[in-house]
Amino acid sequence: MVVFSVKPVFSVLVVSLSLLFLLALLSPPSPFSQNSISGKPSLGEVDIWSVRRLVEWRPCNWWLQAHQTALPLETNGYIRVDCYGGLNQMRRDFCDGVGIARLLNATLVLPNGFADVYDVDYFVQHMNGFVKVIKELPPEIATKEPVLVDCSKRKGQFDYVESVLPSLLKHKYISITPAMSQRRDRYPLYAKAALCQACYKALRLTRSLEMKASQLLDAIPKPFLSLHLRFEPDMVAYSQCEYPGLSPASVKAIEAAQIDRKPWTGELARVWRQRGKCPLTPNETALILESLSISPTTNIYLAAGDGLMEIEGLTDTYTNIFTKSSLLSGEDFTNMHGNTKAALDYYVSINSDSYVATYFGNMDKMVAAMRAFNGLYKTLFLSRRGFAELTSQGLGGKELMQALWKVHRDDFAAGRGSALPECFCEFNL
């Protein structure tokens, strides 16, 4: 007769289970585990900002800490960067222009209107050693208009050294609008460093504008989410997308902005929408925010221009909405022009507790990059393509919200679209 001793086996089992339990407690949670980040959101308990990020974009050390290449003693001439469009398009073009000026060993002439928004002395001080900058032209050039060198529509293999430097050497004073598609990967590091320094360390709002922006920031209840919502008539008209169920006023405003850009129809309209080309409506935005467990009581600053349509689709769900016009008053605010008002939205957005964008435009890219530069990573771009694909599959209700959660959870964890690659490097967490 064989006799088994139960006690040793039981002891081994208890020890083994204890070790497994201890390891479970000490191990870092999986970013997609059911306990920490559920594939099925528990509304009001787990929000998108609780997702463990796997990737983080940070400013690269090669331009933050690397030794600068000394500036040549002699300049090849003067370049004025002409910037057009909205504030953030102008900022993008100007930063590109700084890199071009350094690439061509040119002295940078500040564009018209720069001093309306940015602190000139601060910029000059912080660009010392990166590129030569002047506030006033020398007398022998001051009376002349720069020779325009058209770069704006050059694409692909366009090379500034080959195409622009000869004009700079010949005329000594030129103006450019940077090319729409550039090959910055071909720039030497010192030119890239000048671009990065200009865009992320040397641009500060004028003192008066920063005071106004700070006043606005102080007036917003904390904590708050800054939401860049794009559903204006010109944006919808430009997208060539159709939206059934809009109010007569919205339809009329869109038709007035269409001119010759008629909406796509039939199969083309379906393909266009599924490629993520259609702006999210306020109602669609509210639905996605709900799916991300963003509480309806969240304080939301609406970073947007005038003319937003169908805003009730958002405010019916999210009632704590604040805008610059509701928080600021006085003649000094009403007299502000478009770019200075946009600067207020930009300032608030880069300092908000979290930032959500329904688009991926110039402001969104700049805000996301500056937030990454400042170590603020609660930044998310809502997926128009994801929303279109899921709704085209007939998903609705809880099933749609769970699917939207998964799409945005993965985007946030992977840090998609959170910074500009020219000046930022990817760090795995």
Short mmCIF file of C-alpha atoms in Angstrom, two decimals:
data_model
loop_
_atom_site.label_atom_id
_atom_site.label_comp_id
_atom_site.label_asym_id
_atom_site.label_seq_id
_atom_site.Cartn_x
_atom_site.Cartn_y
_atom_site.Cartn_z
CA MET A 1 0.00 0.00 0.00
CA VAL A 2 1.37 3.34 -1.07
CA VAL A 3 0.73 6.30 1.20
CA PHE A 4 0.88 9.88 -0.20
CA SER A 5 1.75 12.79 2.06
CA VAL A 6 -0.74 15.60 1.33
CA LYS A 7 0.95 18.29 3.43
CA PRO A 8 4.12 18.75 1.29
CA VAL A 9 2.03 18.93 -1.91
CA PHE A 10 -0.35 21.42 -0.33
CA SER A 11 2.57 23.54 0.92
CA VAL A 12 4.13 23.67 -2.55
CA LEU A 13 0.78 24.68 -4.03
CA VAL A 14 0.30 27.50 -1.50
CA VAL A 15 3.82 28.83 -2.07
CA SER A 16 3.36 28.71 -5.86
CA LEU A 17 0.05 30.55 -5.74
CA SER A 18 1.52 33.16 -3.39
CA LEU A 19 4.42 33.81 -5.76
CA LEU A 20 2.07 34.16 -8.73
CA PHE A 21 -0.10 36.62 -6.81
CA LEU A 22 2.96 38.64 -5.77
CA LEU A 23 4.23 38.78 -9.36
CA ALA A 24 0.83 39.94 -10.56
CA LEU A 25 0.90 42.79 -8.06
CA LEU A 26 4.44 43.88 -8.87
CA SER A 27 4.30 43.52 -12.66
CA PRO A 28 3.47 46.72 -14.60
CA PRO A 29 0.02 46.54 -16.11
CA SER A 30 -0.26 45.76 -19.79
CA PRO A 31 -1.36 48.88 -21.65
CA PHE A 32 -4.29 46.96 -23.05
CA SER A 33 -5.13 44.78 -20.02
CA GLN A 34 -8.78 44.42 -19.02
CA ASN A 35 -8.13 45.87 -15.57
CA SER A 36 -6.08 48.92 -16.47
CA ILE A 37 -7.27 49.77 -19.98
CA SER A 38 -10.28 47.80 -20.99
CA GLY A 39 -11.22 47.17 -24.58
CA LYS A 40 -14.72 47.88 -23.30
CA PRO A 41 -14.77 51.33 -21.69
CA SER A 42 -16.51 51.78 -18.38
CA LEU A 43 -17.98 55.24 -18.88
CA GLY A 44 -17.19 57.55 -15.99
CA GLU A 45 -14.52 55.21 -14.57
CA VAL A 46 -11.73 54.87 -17.14
CA ASP A 47 -11.01 57.69 -19.59
CA ILE A 48 -8.66 57.86 -22.54
CA TRP A 49 -5.98 59.68 -20.54
CA SER A 50 -5.60 56.61 -18.31
CA VAL A 51 -4.22 54.59 -21.23
CA ARG A 52 -0.59 53.67 -20.73
CA ARG A 53 1.42 55.25 -23.53
CA LEU A 54 3.97 53.07 -25.33
CA VAL A 55 5.67 55.84 -27.31
CA GLU A 56 6.55 59.41 -26.44
CA TRP A 57 7.83 62.16 -28.74
CA ARG A 58 10.45 64.41 -27.19
CA PRO A 59 12.67 67.14 -28.66
CA CYS A 60 15.85 65.57 -30.03
CA ASN A 61 19.07 66.11 -28.12
CA TRP A 62 21.00 66.79 -31.32
CA TRP A 63 19.51 70.29 -31.54
CA LEU A 64 18.89 70.93 -27.84
CA GLN A 65 22.39 70.08 -26.66
CA ALA A 66 24.64 69.68 -29.67
CA HIS A 67 27.40 72.19 -30.30
CA GLN A 68 26.42 74.65 -33.00
CA THR A 69 28.31 75.05 -36.23
CA ALA A 70 29.79 78.56 -36.15
CA LEU A 71 28.10 81.08 -38.41
CA PRO A 72 30.24 82.23 -41.37
CA LEU A 73 31.69 85.71 -41.00
CA GLU A 74 30.26 86.95 -44.31
CA THR A 75 26.60 86.69 -45.29
CA ASN A 76 25.46 85.78 -48.80
CA GLY A 77 22.65 88.33 -48.65
CA TYR A 78 19.27 89.02 -47.05
CA ILE A 79 16.12 86.89 -47.14
CA ARG A 80 12.66 88.06 -46.15
CA VAL A 81 10.20 85.24 -45.55
CA ASP A 82 6.74 86.17 -46.81
CA CYS A 83 4.07 84.31 -44.84
CA TYR A 84 0.43 84.04 -45.81
CA GLY A 85 -2.71 82.41 -44.46
CA GLY A 86 -3.69 81.92 -40.85
CA LEU A 87 -1.45 82.37 -37.83
CA ASN A 88 -0.23 78.78 -37.66
CA GLN A 89 0.36 78.49 -41.39
CA MET A 90 2.41 81.68 -41.12
CA ARG A 91 4.31 80.25 -38.16
CA ARG A 92 5.07 77.06 -40.10
CA ASP A 93 6.30 78.98 -43.14
CA PHE A 94 8.37 81.32 -41.02
CA CYS A 95 10.08 78.45 -39.20
CA ASP A 96 10.84 76.86 -42.56
CA GLY A 97 12.23 80.19 -43.74
CA VAL A 98 14.62 80.35 -40.79
CA GLY A 99 16.02 76.96 -41.77
CA ILE A 100 16.35 78.09 -45.38
CA ALA A 101 18.17 81.28 -44.36
CA ARG A 102 20.68 79.25 -42.36
CA LEU A 103 21.04 76.74 -45.19
CA LEU A 104 21.91 79.53 -47.64
CA ASN A 105 24.03 81.49 -45.14
CA ALA A 106 21.65 84.44 -45.44
CA THR A 107 20.67 87.12 -42.97
CA LEU A 108 17.04 86.80 -41.97
CA VAL A 109 14.74 89.79 -42.42
CA LEU A 110 11.64 89.54 -40.24
CA PRO A 111 8.39 89.45 -42.26
CA ASN A 112 5.73 92.13 -42.22
CA GLY A 113 3.37 91.70 -39.29
CA PHE A 114 5.80 89.64 -37.21
CA ALA A 115 5.95 92.26 -34.46
CA ASP A 116 2.13 92.30 -34.20
CA VAL A 117 2.19 88.81 -32.71
CA TYR A 118 5.72 87.91 -31.60
CA ASP A 119 8.31 89.47 -29.29
CA VAL A 120 11.04 90.64 -31.68
CA ASP A 121 13.80 91.16 -29.11
CA TYR A 122 13.15 87.76 -27.55
CA PHE A 123 13.37 86.10 -30.96
CA VAL A 124 16.62 87.83 -31.91
CA GLN A 125 18.17 86.95 -28.55
CA HIS A 126 17.25 83.26 -28.74
CA MET A 127 18.40 82.87 -32.36
CA ASN A 128 21.88 84.18 -31.56
CA GLY A 129 24.38 81.68 -32.97
CA PHE A 130 21.75 79.83 -35.02
CA VAL A 131 21.11 82.39 -37.77
CA LYS A 132 21.77 86.07 -38.33
CA VAL A 133 18.64 88.17 -37.75
CA ILE A 134 18.18 91.90 -38.28
CA LYS A 135 15.34 94.17 -37.22
CA GLU A 136 16.20 96.87 -39.76
CA LEU A 137 17.80 96.66 -43.18
CA PRO A 138 21.13 98.42 -43.83
CA PRO A 139 20.76 101.81 -45.58
CA GLU A 140 22.01 100.59 -48.99
CA ILE A 141 19.18 98.03 -49.14
CA ALA A 142 16.45 99.63 -47.06
CA THR A 143 15.06 101.62 -50.00
CA LYS A 144 14.82 98.58 -52.28
CA GLU A 145 12.10 95.98 -52.64
CA PRO A 146 13.34 92.38 -52.44
CA VAL A 147 13.44 90.30 -55.61
CA LEU A 148 10.69 87.69 -55.38
CA VAL A 149 11.84 84.10 -55.85
CA ASP A 150 8.73 81.95 -56.20
CA CYS A 151 9.10 78.71 -54.23
CA SER A 152 5.58 78.22 -52.94
CA LYS A 153 4.42 75.63 -55.46
CA ARG A 154 7.68 73.75 -55.91
CA LYS A 155 7.46 70.12 -54.88
CA GLY A 156 9.41 66.90 -54.69
CA GLN A 157 13.11 67.29 -55.35
CA PHE A 158 13.12 71.08 -55.12
CA ASP A 159 16.52 72.20 -53.80
CA TYR A 160 17.09 75.66 -52.32
CA VAL A 161 20.85 75.65 -52.81
CA GLU A 162 20.48 74.91 -56.51
CA SER A 163 17.42 77.07 -57.19
CA VAL A 164 17.51 79.99 -54.75
CA LEU A 165 21.14 80.60 -53.81
CA PRO A 166 22.09 81.95 -57.28
CA SER A 167 19.35 84.62 -57.00
CA LEU A 168 20.48 85.50 -53.47
CA LEU A 169 24.10 85.93 -54.59
CA LYS A 170 23.04 88.01 -57.59
CA HIS A 171 20.47 90.33 -56.00
CA LYS A 172 21.61 90.27 -52.34
CA TYR A 173 18.03 90.85 -51.14
CA ILE A 174 15.26 88.40 -52.00
CA SER A 175 11.88 87.34 -50.62
CA ILE A 176 10.52 83.81 -50.60
CA THR A 177 7.50 81.83 -49.50
CA PRO A 178 8.77 78.37 -48.56
CA ALA A 179 7.84 75.47 -50.81
CA MET A 180 4.70 73.53 -50.01
CA SER A 181 6.65 70.25 -49.99
CA GLN A 182 10.24 70.43 -48.82
CA ARG A 183 13.08 67.96 -48.50
CA ARG A 184 14.17 68.89 -44.99
CA ASP A 185 15.84 65.51 -44.66
CA ARG A 186 18.55 66.87 -46.99
CA TYR A 187 19.32 69.85 -44.74
CA PRO A 188 22.56 69.78 -42.78
CA LEU A 189 21.99 69.53 -39.03
CA TYR A 190 22.87 73.19 -38.41
CA ALA A 191 20.02 74.31 -40.72
CA LYS A 192 17.58 71.89 -39.08
CA ALA A 193 18.70 73.12 -35.66
CA ALA A 194 17.96 76.74 -36.66
CA LEU A 195 14.45 75.72 -37.77
CA CYS A 196 13.78 73.82 -34.53
CA GLN A 197 15.18 76.58 -32.32
CA ALA A 198 13.01 79.17 -34.07
CA CYS A 199 9.82 77.16 -33.91
CA TYR A 200 9.97 75.83 -30.36
CA LYS A 201 12.24 78.07 -28.29
CA ALA A 202 12.45 81.51 -29.86
CA LEU A 203 8.84 82.45 -30.65
CA ARG A 204 7.04 84.15 -27.79
CA LEU A 205 3.93 86.31 -28.01
CA THR A 206 4.28 90.04 -27.50
CA ARG A 207 3.99 91.09 -23.87
CA SER A 208 0.57 92.68 -24.36
CA LEU A 209 -0.77 89.67 -26.26
CA GLU A 210 0.65 87.21 -23.73
CA MET A 211 -0.97 89.19 -20.90
CA LYS A 212 -4.33 88.95 -22.66
CA ALA A 213 -3.83 85.22 -23.30
CA SER A 214 -2.81 84.66 -19.68
CA GLN A 215 -5.92 86.54 -18.54
CA LEU A 216 -8.02 84.22 -20.70
CA LEU A 217 -6.26 81.13 -19.36
CA ASP A 218 -6.85 82.24 -15.77
CA ALA A 219 -10.57 82.73 -16.44
CA ILE A 220 -11.17 79.13 -17.57
CA PRO A 221 -12.28 76.79 -14.74
CA LYS A 222 -9.66 74.13 -14.03
CA PRO A 223 -8.97 71.44 -14.98
CA PHE A 224 -10.10 71.83 -18.56
CA LEU A 225 -9.88 70.29 -22.00
CA SER A 226 -9.13 72.46 -25.02
CA LEU A 227 -11.14 71.30 -28.05
CA HIS A 228 -10.21 72.48 -31.54
CA LEU A 229 -13.47 71.96 -33.42
CA ARG A 230 -13.62 72.60 -37.15
CA PHE A 231 -17.12 72.73 -38.59
CA GLU A 232 -17.37 76.11 -40.27
CA PRO A 233 -19.09 76.74 -43.64
CA ASP A 234 -15.85 77.27 -45.57
CA MET A 235 -14.26 74.15 -44.06
CA VAL A 236 -17.27 71.98 -44.95
CA ALA A 237 -17.54 73.52 -48.43
CA TYR A 238 -13.83 72.92 -49.09
CA SER A 239 -14.13 69.29 -47.95
CA GLN A 240 -16.81 68.60 -50.60
CA CYS A 241 -18.67 66.39 -48.12
CA GLU A 242 -22.43 66.13 -47.69
CA TYR A 243 -24.18 66.04 -44.32
CA PRO A 244 -27.84 65.05 -44.21
CA GLY A 245 -29.97 66.55 -41.46
CA LEU A 246 -28.28 69.94 -41.12
CA SER A 247 -30.37 72.97 -40.25
CA PRO A 248 -31.55 75.22 -43.11
CA ALA A 249 -29.23 77.98 -41.83
CA SER A 250 -26.19 75.66 -42.00
CA VAL A 251 -27.12 74.43 -45.48
CA LYS A 252 -27.47 78.01 -46.71
CA ALA A 253 -24.10 79.04 -45.20
CA ILE A 254 -22.34 76.04 -46.79
CA GLU A 255 -23.87 76.69 -50.21
CA ALA A 256 -22.74 80.32 -50.04
CA ALA A 257 -19.16 79.17 -49.37
CA GLN A 258 -19.07 76.45 -52.04
CA ILE A 259 -18.53 78.61 -55.13
CA ASP A 260 -17.47 75.91 -57.66
CA ARG A 261 -16.57 73.13 -55.17
CA LYS A 262 -19.66 70.96 -55.31
CA PRO A 263 -20.03 67.99 -52.92
CA TRP A 264 -19.07 64.51 -54.08
CA THR A 265 -21.97 62.14 -54.71
CA GLY A 266 -22.51 58.40 -54.95
CA GLU A 267 -19.53 56.06 -54.67
CA LEU A 268 -17.04 58.94 -54.78
CA ALA A 269 -18.69 60.49 -51.72
CA ARG A 270 -18.48 57.18 -49.83
CA VAL A 271 -14.80 56.64 -50.68
CA TRP A 272 -13.96 60.26 -49.84
CA ARG A 273 -15.60 60.01 -46.42
CA GLN A 274 -13.94 56.67 -45.63
CA ARG A 275 -10.56 58.21 -46.38
CA GLY A 276 -11.19 60.56 -43.47
CA LYS A 277 -11.69 63.68 -45.57
CA CYS A 278 -14.91 64.88 -43.94
CA PRO A 279 -14.82 67.17 -40.87
CA LEU A 280 -16.52 65.79 -37.78
CA THR A 281 -19.76 67.49 -36.83
CA PRO A 282 -20.23 68.73 -33.25
CA ASN A 283 -22.66 65.85 -32.69
CA GLU A 284 -20.13 63.27 -33.96
CA THR A 285 -17.46 64.90 -31.81
CA ALA A 286 -19.63 64.62 -28.71
CA LEU A 287 -20.28 60.95 -29.45
CA ILE A 288 -16.56 60.19 -29.75
CA LEU A 289 -15.77 62.11 -26.55
CA GLU A 290 -18.43 60.08 -24.76
CA SER A 291 -16.90 56.85 -26.09
CA LEU A 292 -13.56 57.94 -24.61
CA SER A 293 -15.23 58.36 -21.21
CA ILE A 294 -14.74 62.12 -21.23
CA SER A 295 -17.25 63.17 -18.58
CA PRO A 296 -20.19 65.40 -19.65
CA THR A 297 -19.24 67.72 -16.75
CA THR A 298 -15.75 68.34 -18.18
CA ASN A 299 -14.78 72.00 -18.55
CA ILE A 300 -14.18 72.49 -22.28
CA TYR A 301 -12.52 75.50 -23.88
CA LEU A 302 -13.66 75.74 -27.48
CA ALA A 303 -10.64 76.78 -29.54
CA ALA A 304 -12.38 77.80 -32.73
CA GLY A 305 -13.03 80.74 -34.99
CA ASP A 306 -16.32 82.40 -35.71
CA GLY A 307 -19.09 80.67 -37.61
CA LEU A 308 -19.22 77.23 -36.00
CA MET A 309 -22.35 75.40 -37.17
CA GLU A 310 -24.59 72.89 -35.39
CA ILE A 311 -22.87 73.62 -32.07
CA GLU A 312 -25.92 72.33 -30.19
CA GLY A 313 -24.79 68.83 -31.13
CA LEU A 314 -21.93 69.33 -28.67
CA THR A 315 -23.48 71.58 -26.04
CA ASP A 316 -26.51 69.33 -25.55
CA THR A 317 -24.11 66.76 -24.04
CA TYR A 318 -21.23 68.91 -22.78
CA THR A 319 -22.65 71.91 -20.99
CA ASN A 320 -19.51 73.47 -19.47
CA ILE A 321 -18.34 75.14 -22.68
CA PHE A 322 -16.18 78.28 -22.64
CA THR A 323 -14.97 80.50 -25.48
CA LYS A 324 -12.73 83.54 -25.66
CA SER A 325 -15.68 85.76 -26.53
CA SER A 326 -17.61 84.56 -23.47
CA LEU A 327 -14.69 85.12 -21.10
CA LEU A 328 -13.12 88.30 -22.47
CA SER A 329 -14.76 91.61 -23.09
CA GLY A 330 -13.79 95.17 -23.71
CA GLU A 331 -12.79 97.18 -26.71
CA ASP A 332 -9.22 95.82 -26.71
CA PHE A 333 -10.62 92.32 -27.36
CA THR A 334 -13.27 93.25 -29.91
CA ASN A 335 -10.65 95.18 -31.90
CA MET A 336 -8.27 92.21 -32.11
CA HIS A 337 -7.81 90.85 -35.64
CA GLY A 338 -7.92 87.22 -36.73
CA ASN A 339 -4.29 86.29 -36.12
CA THR A 340 -4.11 87.80 -32.64
CA LYS A 341 -7.36 86.05 -31.69
CA ALA A 342 -5.91 82.80 -33.05
CA ALA A 343 -2.87 83.42 -30.86
CA LEU A 344 -5.14 83.37 -27.80
CA ASP A 345 -6.50 79.93 -28.79
CA TYR A 346 -2.97 78.70 -29.43
CA TYR A 347 -1.70 79.92 -26.03
CA VAL A 348 -4.62 78.39 -24.13
CA SER A 349 -4.32 75.10 -26.03
CA ILE A 350 -0.62 74.59 -25.35
CA ASN A 351 -1.28 75.24 -21.66
CA SER A 352 -4.49 73.21 -21.27
CA ASP A 353 -4.71 70.08 -19.13
CA SER A 354 -5.66 68.11 -22.24
CA TYR A 355 -6.07 68.88 -25.93
CA VAL A 356 -8.36 67.22 -28.47
CA ALA A 357 -8.48 68.13 -32.15
CA THR A 358 -11.08 67.08 -34.70
CA TYR A 359 -8.72 67.93 -37.56
CA PHE A 360 -5.00 67.67 -38.36
CA GLY A 361 -4.31 71.19 -39.59
CA ASN A 362 -1.47 73.62 -39.00
CA MET A 363 -2.72 74.73 -35.58
CA ASP A 364 -3.21 71.15 -34.42
CA LYS A 365 0.29 70.12 -35.49
CA MET A 366 1.89 73.15 -33.83
CA VAL A 367 -0.09 72.78 -30.61
CA ALA A 368 0.68 69.05 -30.38
CA ALA A 369 4.38 69.67 -30.96
CA MET A 370 4.59 72.48 -28.40
CA ARG A 371 2.74 70.37 -25.85
CA ALA A 372 5.21 67.52 -26.45
CA PHE A 373 8.07 70.01 -26.13
CA ASN A 374 6.67 71.07 -22.75
CA GLY A 375 6.10 67.48 -21.63
CA LEU A 376 2.28 67.62 -21.90
CA TYR A 377 1.07 64.39 -23.47
CA LYS A 378 -2.69 64.44 -22.96
CA THR A 379 -3.11 65.22 -26.64
CA LEU A 380 -5.35 63.37 -29.07
CA PHE A 381 -6.50 63.70 -32.67
CA LEU A 382 -9.96 62.29 -33.22
CA SER A 383 -10.00 59.77 -36.06
CA ARG A 384 -12.28 60.89 -38.87
CA ARG A 385 -11.31 57.84 -40.89
CA GLY A 386 -12.01 55.49 -38.00
CA PHE A 387 -15.40 57.06 -37.37
CA ALA A 388 -16.35 56.84 -41.06
CA GLU A 389 -15.24 53.21 -41.40
CA LEU A 390 -17.06 52.08 -38.26
CA THR A 391 -20.32 53.84 -39.05
CA SER A 392 -20.22 52.56 -42.65
CA GLN A 393 -20.22 49.04 -41.18
CA GLY A 394 -23.57 49.82 -39.58
CA LEU A 395 -22.24 49.97 -36.03
CA GLY A 396 -24.25 51.98 -33.54
CA GLY A 397 -24.96 52.41 -29.86
CA LYS A 398 -22.69 50.65 -27.37
CA GLU A 399 -21.00 48.59 -30.09
CA LEU A 400 -19.92 51.73 -31.93
CA MET A 401 -18.67 53.39 -28.75
CA GLN A 402 -16.57 50.36 -27.83
CA ALA A 403 -15.07 50.26 -31.32
CA LEU A 404 -14.28 54.00 -31.18
CA TRP A 405 -12.60 53.48 -27.81
CA LYS A 406 -10.30 50.82 -29.27
CA VAL A 407 -9.32 52.98 -32.27
CA HIS A 408 -8.41 55.98 -30.13
CA ARG A 409 -6.85 53.89 -27.37
CA ASP A 410 -4.38 52.49 -29.90
CA ASP A 411 -3.69 55.92 -31.40
CA PHE A 412 -3.04 57.50 -28.00
CA ALA A 413 -0.82 54.64 -26.81
CA ALA A 414 1.27 54.83 -29.98
CA GLY A 415 1.55 58.64 -29.86
CA ARG A 416 0.28 58.99 -33.41
CA GLY A 417 0.40 62.51 -34.77
CA SER A 418 1.65 64.00 -31.51
CA ALA A 419 4.67 65.94 -32.80
CA LEU A 420 6.52 67.15 -35.86
CA PRO A 421 9.27 64.73 -36.91
CA GLU A 422 11.84 67.34 -37.97
CA CYS A 423 12.72 68.26 -34.40
CA PHE A 424 11.38 65.39 -32.31
CA CYS A 425 12.59 61.86 -31.68
CA GLU A 426 10.58 58.81 -30.70
CA PHE A 427 11.17 57.29 -27.25
CA ASN A 428 9.76 53.90 -26.34
CA LEU A 429 8.35 53.85 -22.81
#
